[in-house]
Amino acid sequence: MIRISTIFIAICMVLVAASLGLVLYSVAGISGTQSAIVALTALTFLILYNAVSMRLRDRSDVGGQIADLSRGTADLARQVAEFGRRLAAIEGRIASSNSANSDRIQSVIGEINELGGLVRQLATTVATHEDLLAGNAPAPVSAPVTKPEPEAMIDLAAPLEEKPVAPPPLPAPPPRPAPVVQTQSANPVQTANGRNQTQLLATLRNAIDENRIDIFLQPMVTLPQRKVRFYEAVTRLRDERDQLIAAEEFISIAEASGLIGRIDNMVMLRCVQVLRRLMVRNKDVGVFCNVAASTLGNSTTFAQCLDFLEANRALAPSLVLEFKQSTFRNLGPAETENLAALAQRGFRFSIDHVTDLRIEPRELADRGVRFIKVPAALLLDPRQASTSDIHPSDLSDLLGRFGIDLIAERIEGERAVVDLLDYDVRFGQGFLFAPPRPLRPEGASATAGTSPNQAKDIQGPNGSATPSAGATSSAPPPQRITGNAALARRI
């Protein structure tokens, strides 16, 4: 369809040519024929000029459109390629996920089959014992009583698949380990009180030199599910008579004598070894490792710890370094710098020994604190509502806004658990769930400063119930199967 502008241009060209001919005829005195020829010539020239100019303009417009189309096509091709790459990556992830799920399903099926066999064996054994008891033959009863004693030790094979409160359904085994640990921990109190400072310092030096620093693991559970989520490494010292000395009794002497750095290095080493063993079965497990304030402030000792943690940086999301509340409140320039160096390497921090609820969550979160352990009695103390800036029931929500989890520790009774659930506490720790349980003395140590036998014992899923070397050498073989044995015993 002819545009109106084209018609207007044509009329204008005709008028211009006619005007030119009329001017030549009337002014120049040229004849009418010649004036008409000149007018037609001018009209022809104008028509040609208009046609050529329109063609050039259309060509430039078409060229621009073609260039825009080319750019759009190239951009579309890039987007299609990007979508293809993302689709390929998603397909690869789906394939790997399906493969991993099939492997997990196969392993679960194998474990279920093995568990079924263990249950059948257990049923057969129980039936045999019932027949023997019915026939007045009590002699074989002593065997199952002594066999479960190793269950007092921490099971490293399946740490997170079992509830810490699961052992109580067994009538005989669980009560046996508890008195053993409590008796061992009570004897050192009397021994330590009977020693003077010099004797206890000598005992401490000998224990460090002879690698008699043990760690006990106490689980931290989720509330209200009571599933194990973390473990806290508790330090114990064995003297020459294999009697245990609690950390509270020798830490002050170790700090005064400058030995706390060596102790922290040994405990940190064993925590890493235990954590590696735990993460074989579950990547979500974590271990809390206590670090003294003097270690953080001593440049030489901290440099050694930092080198070791740098070498194990892959475990940073699961290894939580724990400090006292007083340590964070009295940080100096050196301690602050060292703490920042640990945070830059991805390690998270926890605060324990909390004495009051005057807490600044924003400042703690900026320093890398992700957990705060508060005694249950302090949280449930009604006087804290008036002495602190925030009510204890709102503390968990306040800390959660800054990415900090609240852990209630020293929980002793079920009533405290019910009250803490009203405070929205997500994690709990205490003797109600499980006491600190020992690893085999050689089980947690491997790498420098340990013997080959000590390095091999870390692979046992359960520690021995007795701290003597003879007991540990005889107990592990029947326990080194899988984590299903412990699960079968708890059915």
XYZ file of C-alpha atoms in Angstrom:
491
model
C 0.000 0.000 0.000
C 1.339 3.399 -1.038
C 2.071 5.603 1.958
C 0.595 9.129 2.180
C 4.098 10.624 2.406
C 5.017 9.097 -0.971
C 1.908 10.597 -2.597
C 2.680 13.984 -1.066
C 6.273 13.880 -2.393
C 5.047 12.960 -5.881
C 2.579 15.869 -5.907
C 5.330 18.219 -4.733
C 7.672 17.054 -7.508
C 4.980 17.615 -10.137
C 4.260 21.085 -8.779
C 7.989 21.951 -8.739
C 8.452 20.790 -12.360
C 5.315 22.623 -13.526
C 6.380 25.785 -11.719
C 9.804 25.601 -13.351
C 8.245 25.272 -16.820
C 5.803 28.108 -16.139
C 8.598 30.401 -14.958
C 10.685 29.651 -18.056
C 7.698 30.290 -20.313
C 6.562 33.506 -18.715
C 9.817 35.117 -17.632
C 12.485 33.765 -19.979
C 10.195 33.909 -23.005
C 10.818 30.278 -23.992
C 8.184 28.585 -26.074
C 5.602 26.334 -24.467
C 7.087 23.168 -25.980
C 10.550 23.892 -24.690
C 9.189 24.872 -21.264
C 7.287 21.594 -21.107
C 10.410 19.598 -22.054
C 12.409 21.355 -19.330
C 9.613 20.721 -16.809
C 9.490 16.990 -17.723
C 13.268 16.780 -17.496
C 13.227 18.342 -14.019
C 10.396 16.019 -12.941
C 12.349 12.983 -14.187
C 15.453 14.112 -12.318
C 13.452 14.600 -9.113
C 11.843 11.170 -9.474
C 15.236 9.512 -9.957
C 16.745 11.377 -7.015
C 13.844 10.407 -4.748
C 14.040 6.767 -5.813
C 17.791 6.563 -5.204
C 17.592 8.298 -1.819
C 14.743 6.025 -0.706
C 16.693 2.937 -1.788
C 19.757 4.042 0.175
C 17.666 4.804 3.241
C 15.899 1.438 3.031
C 19.249 -0.330 2.636
C 20.660 1.284 5.775
C 17.473 0.406 7.711
C 17.585 -3.186 6.500
C 21.282 -3.394 7.379
C 20.585 -2.212 10.930
C 17.770 -4.695 11.302
C 19.957 -7.519 10.057
C 22.700 -6.524 12.527
C 20.183 -6.472 15.393
C 18.870 -9.863 14.307
C 22.413 -11.249 14.213
C 23.121 -9.999 17.730
C 19.845 -11.442 18.990
C 20.619 -14.784 17.364
C 24.079 -14.863 18.937
C 22.645 -14.018 22.360
C 19.996 -16.712 21.958
C 22.698 -19.217 21.019
C 24.670 -18.339 24.151
C 21.575 -18.761 26.321
C 20.797 -22.114 24.711
C 24.372 -23.244 25.354
C 24.146 -22.111 28.996
C 20.866 -23.937 29.438
C 22.416 -27.014 27.883
C 25.361 -26.840 30.290
C 23.069 -26.447 33.302
C 20.869 -29.296 32.112
C 23.935 -31.516 31.732
C 25.089 -30.586 35.243
C 21.641 -31.343 36.676
C 21.543 -34.683 34.873
C 24.995 -35.490 36.268
C 23.891 -34.628 39.787
C 20.740 -36.706 39.421
C 22.769 -39.641 38.154
C 25.299 -39.369 40.999
C 22.473 -38.950 43.529
C 20.710 -42.031 42.191
C 23.963 -43.970 42.337
C 24.653 -42.834 45.893
C 21.082 -43.635 46.946
C 21.294 -47.095 45.427
C 24.570 -47.714 47.275
C 23.016 -46.535 50.518
C 19.960 -48.702 49.958
C 22.157 -51.704 49.311
C 24.186 -51.019 52.468
C 20.989 -50.571 54.481
C 19.595 -53.839 53.086
C 22.833 -55.586 54.034
C 22.724 -54.137 57.529
C 19.070 -55.116 57.920
C 19.884 -58.676 56.832
C 22.772 -58.787 59.274
C 20.538 -57.339 61.969
C 17.949 -60.019 61.250
C 20.585 -62.697 61.700
C 21.732 -61.119 64.959
C 18.141 -60.949 66.209
C 17.612 -64.609 65.380
C 20.811 -65.493 67.214
C 19.668 -63.372 70.140
C 16.280 -65.110 70.183
C 17.972 -68.513 70.103
C 20.305 -67.530 72.954
C 17.435 -66.188 75.042
C 15.446 -69.373 74.451
C 18.453 -71.467 75.475
C 18.942 -69.411 78.640
C 15.269 -69.763 79.508
C 15.517 -73.521 79.087
C 18.621 -73.585 81.275
C 16.944 -71.433 83.922
C 13.872 -73.675 83.823
C 16.137 -76.695 84.342
C 17.872 -75.072 87.364
C 21.175 -74.622 85.541
C 22.357 -71.092 86.440
C 25.989 -71.628 85.428
C 25.793 -70.097 81.908
C 24.175 -66.915 83.268
C 27.559 -65.385 84.102
C 28.618 -65.241 80.450
C 26.083 -62.669 79.203
C 26.633 -60.555 82.330
C 30.342 -60.043 81.694
C 30.141 -59.804 77.908
C 28.225 -56.512 77.587
C 30.703 -54.586 79.792
C 32.424 -52.960 76.777
C 29.155 -51.140 76.011
C 30.138 -48.566 78.600
C 32.592 -47.251 76.040
C 31.730 -44.896 73.182
C 30.632 -46.730 70.011
C 32.401 -44.976 67.132
C 30.954 -47.178 64.391
C 27.407 -45.785 64.447
C 27.440 -42.710 66.651
C 24.466 -40.788 65.331
C 22.066 -43.592 64.502
C 21.392 -44.386 68.159
C 19.787 -42.398 70.911
C 21.969 -41.801 73.934
C 19.105 -42.836 76.154
C 18.781 -46.203 74.419
C 21.077 -48.232 76.769
C 18.734 -48.044 79.834
C 16.276 -50.684 78.463
C 18.947 -53.332 79.079
C 18.624 -54.285 82.744
C 22.087 -55.608 83.444
C 24.790 -53.948 81.248
C 24.162 -50.207 81.634
C 24.244 -50.116 85.445
C 27.632 -51.856 85.419
C 29.660 -49.268 83.467
C 28.253 -46.308 85.387
C 29.591 -47.381 88.776
C 32.937 -48.204 87.176
C 33.315 -44.713 85.728
C 31.996 -43.018 88.832
C 34.234 -45.063 91.098
C 37.222 -44.289 88.945
C 36.405 -40.616 88.931
C 35.809 -40.607 92.676
C 39.080 -42.260 93.561
C 41.176 -39.566 91.855
C 39.405 -36.920 93.875
C 40.623 -38.531 97.061
C 44.052 -39.132 95.538
C 44.375 -35.575 94.275
C 43.285 -34.182 97.598
C 45.851 -36.407 99.277
C 48.651 -35.042 97.100
C 50.303 -31.721 97.470
C 50.932 -29.387 94.554
C 54.417 -30.771 93.890
C 53.230 -34.372 93.737
C 50.321 -33.518 91.483
C 52.640 -31.531 89.191
C 55.031 -34.484 88.997
C 52.114 -36.793 88.225
C 50.982 -34.391 85.522
C 54.421 -34.232 83.911
C 54.746 -38.018 83.925
C 51.285 -38.436 82.437
C 52.105 -36.048 79.596
C 55.460 -37.688 78.896
C 53.962 -41.191 78.988
C 50.892 -40.261 76.955
C 48.410 -40.921 79.767
C 46.038 -38.099 78.844
C 42.670 -39.680 77.965
C 39.510 -38.178 76.575
C 35.967 -39.094 77.523
C 33.109 -38.323 75.139
C 29.767 -36.985 76.362
C 27.023 -36.680 73.734
C 24.896 -33.616 73.055
C 21.417 -34.535 71.892
C 18.642 -32.776 70.043
C 15.522 -31.885 71.984
C 12.991 -33.389 72.163
C 14.140 -36.198 69.809
C 17.253 -36.944 71.907
C 19.338 -37.913 68.917
C 23.096 -37.527 69.209
C 24.318 -34.496 67.249
C 27.668 -33.599 68.854
C 30.193 -34.984 71.319
C 32.209 -33.033 73.869
C 35.731 -34.243 74.555
C 36.361 -34.277 78.329
C 39.971 -34.588 79.487
C 41.045 -37.121 82.109
C 44.532 -37.853 83.453
C 45.723 -41.297 84.543
C 48.348 -41.535 87.248
C 50.860 -44.339 87.780
C 48.150 -46.560 89.332
C 45.727 -45.930 86.432
C 43.474 -43.842 88.638
C 41.635 -41.054 86.843
C 42.068 -37.391 87.754
C 39.413 -34.971 86.517
C 40.384 -31.900 84.513
C 39.124 -29.521 87.197
C 41.813 -30.792 89.553
C 44.883 -30.347 87.347
C 43.990 -27.588 84.868
C 44.958 -24.772 87.228
C 48.302 -26.438 87.984
C 48.884 -27.091 84.278
C 48.249 -23.447 83.445
C 50.521 -22.233 86.217
C 53.339 -24.566 85.162
C 52.977 -23.898 81.428
C 51.950 -27.463 80.585
C 48.449 -26.607 79.419
C 49.687 -26.007 75.877
C 51.019 -29.555 75.563
C 47.791 -30.928 77.003
C 45.699 -28.913 74.551
C 47.846 -30.136 71.658
C 47.373 -33.766 72.714
C 43.627 -33.361 73.243
C 43.246 -31.559 69.910
C 45.126 -34.349 68.149
C 42.900 -37.009 69.667
C 39.737 -35.040 68.927
C 40.718 -34.913 65.258
C 41.380 -38.651 65.208
C 38.059 -39.424 66.871
C 36.235 -37.024 64.547
C 37.698 -38.713 61.478
C 36.497 -42.056 62.800
C 33.016 -40.726 63.523
C 32.690 -39.077 60.090
C 33.275 -42.407 58.325
C 29.640 -43.266 59.032
C 27.991 -39.855 59.219
C 29.157 -36.455 57.985
C 26.840 -34.537 60.329
C 28.689 -35.435 63.525
C 30.675 -32.813 65.424
C 33.172 -32.773 68.297
C 33.645 -29.966 70.822
C 37.282 -29.521 71.866
C 38.116 -27.349 74.892
C 40.965 -24.846 74.519
C 42.487 -22.953 77.441
C 42.851 -19.176 77.474
C 46.596 -19.429 78.050
C 46.951 -21.530 74.908
C 45.157 -18.855 72.911
C 47.450 -16.153 74.308
C 50.764 -18.030 74.032
C 52.241 -17.326 70.595
C 54.468 -20.427 70.496
C 51.819 -22.878 71.629
C 49.138 -21.301 69.477
C 51.400 -21.433 66.402
C 51.711 -25.203 66.867
C 47.942 -25.571 67.279
C 47.302 -23.354 64.251
C 49.664 -25.409 62.073
C 47.915 -28.598 63.128
C 44.442 -27.145 62.533
C 45.563 -25.760 59.167
C 46.605 -29.277 58.157
C 43.136 -30.524 59.170
C 41.211 -27.586 57.750
C 38.808 -29.939 55.980
C 37.359 -30.846 59.395
C 36.664 -27.214 60.337
C 32.853 -27.467 59.930
C 32.736 -30.400 62.379
C 35.423 -29.426 64.922
C 34.151 -26.807 67.382
C 36.700 -25.075 69.618
C 35.286 -24.320 73.050
C 36.347 -21.463 75.327
C 35.174 -20.195 78.689
C 32.947 -17.144 78.941
C 35.633 -15.397 80.983
C 38.103 -15.953 78.129
C 35.911 -14.076 75.657
C 35.312 -11.257 78.113
C 39.035 -10.729 78.733
C 40.426 -10.996 75.210
C 43.611 -9.043 74.618
C 45.041 -7.939 71.268
C 47.001 -11.188 70.821
C 44.035 -13.386 71.747
C 41.739 -11.433 69.436
C 44.154 -11.785 66.536
C 44.613 -15.518 67.134
C 40.860 -16.013 67.397
C 40.376 -14.191 64.102
C 43.018 -16.438 62.487
C 41.028 -19.515 63.529
C 37.763 -18.002 62.288
C 39.335 -17.183 58.916
C 40.167 -20.861 58.517
C 36.535 -21.827 58.993
C 36.597 -23.068 62.589
C 33.580 -22.362 64.769
C 33.616 -21.533 68.472
C 31.552 -22.405 71.496
C 31.293 -20.738 74.903
C 30.861 -22.703 78.128
C 31.217 -22.012 81.870
C 28.549 -19.334 81.482
C 27.914 -17.595 84.808
C 25.331 -14.998 83.748
C 23.074 -14.226 80.806
C 24.520 -10.831 79.949
C 25.367 -11.858 76.396
C 26.005 -9.751 73.299
C 25.024 -12.096 70.433
C 26.018 -9.736 67.605
C 29.563 -9.330 68.909
C 29.925 -13.050 69.549
C 28.602 -13.929 66.092
C 31.098 -11.536 64.494
C 33.904 -13.336 66.337
C 32.778 -16.729 64.996
C 30.802 -18.077 67.975
C 28.109 -20.512 66.861
C 27.222 -22.273 70.134
C 26.654 -21.144 73.716
C 26.350 -23.721 76.501
C 24.358 -22.527 79.499
C 23.676 -24.650 82.598
C 20.048 -25.739 82.795
C 19.819 -24.472 86.380
C 20.901 -21.005 85.236
C 18.336 -20.931 82.428
C 15.523 -22.060 84.727
C 16.512 -19.744 87.587
C 13.663 -17.225 87.982
C 16.094 -14.624 89.341
C 17.805 -14.369 85.946
C 14.750 -12.629 84.497
C 15.465 -9.587 86.667
C 19.262 -9.591 86.541
C 19.721 -10.044 82.782
C 18.722 -7.870 79.845
C 16.516 -10.557 78.312
C 14.213 -13.190 79.738
C 15.758 -16.696 79.564
C 12.772 -17.964 77.576
C 13.644 -15.505 74.776
C 17.377 -16.229 74.781
C 17.210 -19.062 72.231
C 15.299 -16.917 69.718
C 17.662 -13.984 70.224
C 20.746 -16.113 69.648
C 19.132 -17.825 66.667
C 18.772 -14.498 64.864
C 22.571 -14.256 64.788
C 23.185 -17.915 63.870
C 24.049 -19.086 67.396
C 22.586 -22.295 68.871
C 21.800 -22.523 72.574
C 22.833 -25.735 74.352
C 21.511 -26.499 77.820
C 24.115 -28.445 79.795
C 24.164 -30.245 83.153
C 20.632 -31.565 82.702
C 19.910 -33.958 85.546
C 16.154 -34.613 85.464
C 13.196 -35.034 83.135
C 11.437 -32.061 84.691
C 14.237 -29.793 83.505
C 13.821 -31.143 79.952
C 10.114 -30.282 79.949
C 10.818 -26.747 81.159
C 13.635 -26.262 78.632
C 11.349 -27.282 75.773
C 9.127 -24.336 76.727
C 12.243 -22.158 76.266
C 12.710 -23.518 72.714
C 16.119 -25.039 73.539
C 17.236 -27.244 70.653
C 20.181 -29.113 72.214
C 20.820 -30.667 75.610
C 23.713 -32.268 77.478
C 23.924 -33.923 80.849
C 23.967 -37.115 82.886
C 20.264 -37.582 82.163
C 21.130 -38.513 78.571
C 24.572 -40.075 79.025
C 27.617 -39.532 81.231
C 31.085 -38.958 79.748
C 32.286 -42.339 78.568
C 35.889 -43.325 77.975
C 37.551 -44.344 74.777
C 40.250 -46.937 74.817
C 43.375 -45.068 76.034
C 45.164 -45.899 72.778
C 42.043 -45.604 70.651
C 42.035 -41.875 70.151
C 45.752 -41.368 69.555
C 47.441 -41.797 66.241
C 50.140 -39.905 64.294
C 53.126 -38.310 66.020
C 53.971 -39.361 69.527
C 52.010 -42.638 69.441
C 53.025 -46.198 68.950
C 51.742 -48.433 66.102
C 49.575 -50.359 68.539
C 48.000 -47.133 69.702
C 47.295 -46.079 66.153
C 45.570 -49.381 65.379
C 43.226 -49.273 68.363
C 41.334 -46.240 67.051
C 39.542 -48.540 64.608
C 37.648 -50.414 67.298
C 34.008 -49.292 67.496
C 33.833 -49.747 71.262
C 36.436 -49.047 73.905
C 37.239 -51.474 76.676
C 35.388 -51.126 79.942
C 38.627 -51.334 81.918
C 41.576 -48.975 81.479
C 44.248 -51.663 81.728
C 46.212 -52.640 78.638
C 45.482 -56.344 79.079
C 41.772 -55.755 79.029
C 41.923 -53.599 75.915
C 43.906 -56.211 74.014
C 41.404 -58.950 74.782
C 38.137 -57.020 74.499
C 38.241 -55.400 71.005
C 38.258 -58.475 68.657
C 34.598 -59.458 69.232
C 33.564 -55.775 69.034
C 35.283 -54.862 65.745
C 32.517 -56.047 63.417
C 30.208 -53.138 62.535
C 27.955 -50.705 64.312
C 25.047 -53.130 63.997
C 26.210 -55.228 66.927
C 25.546 -52.383 69.316
C 22.175 -51.789 67.689
C 21.239 -55.454 68.012
C 22.141 -55.500 71.694
C 19.777 -52.600 72.292
C 16.700 -54.282 70.853
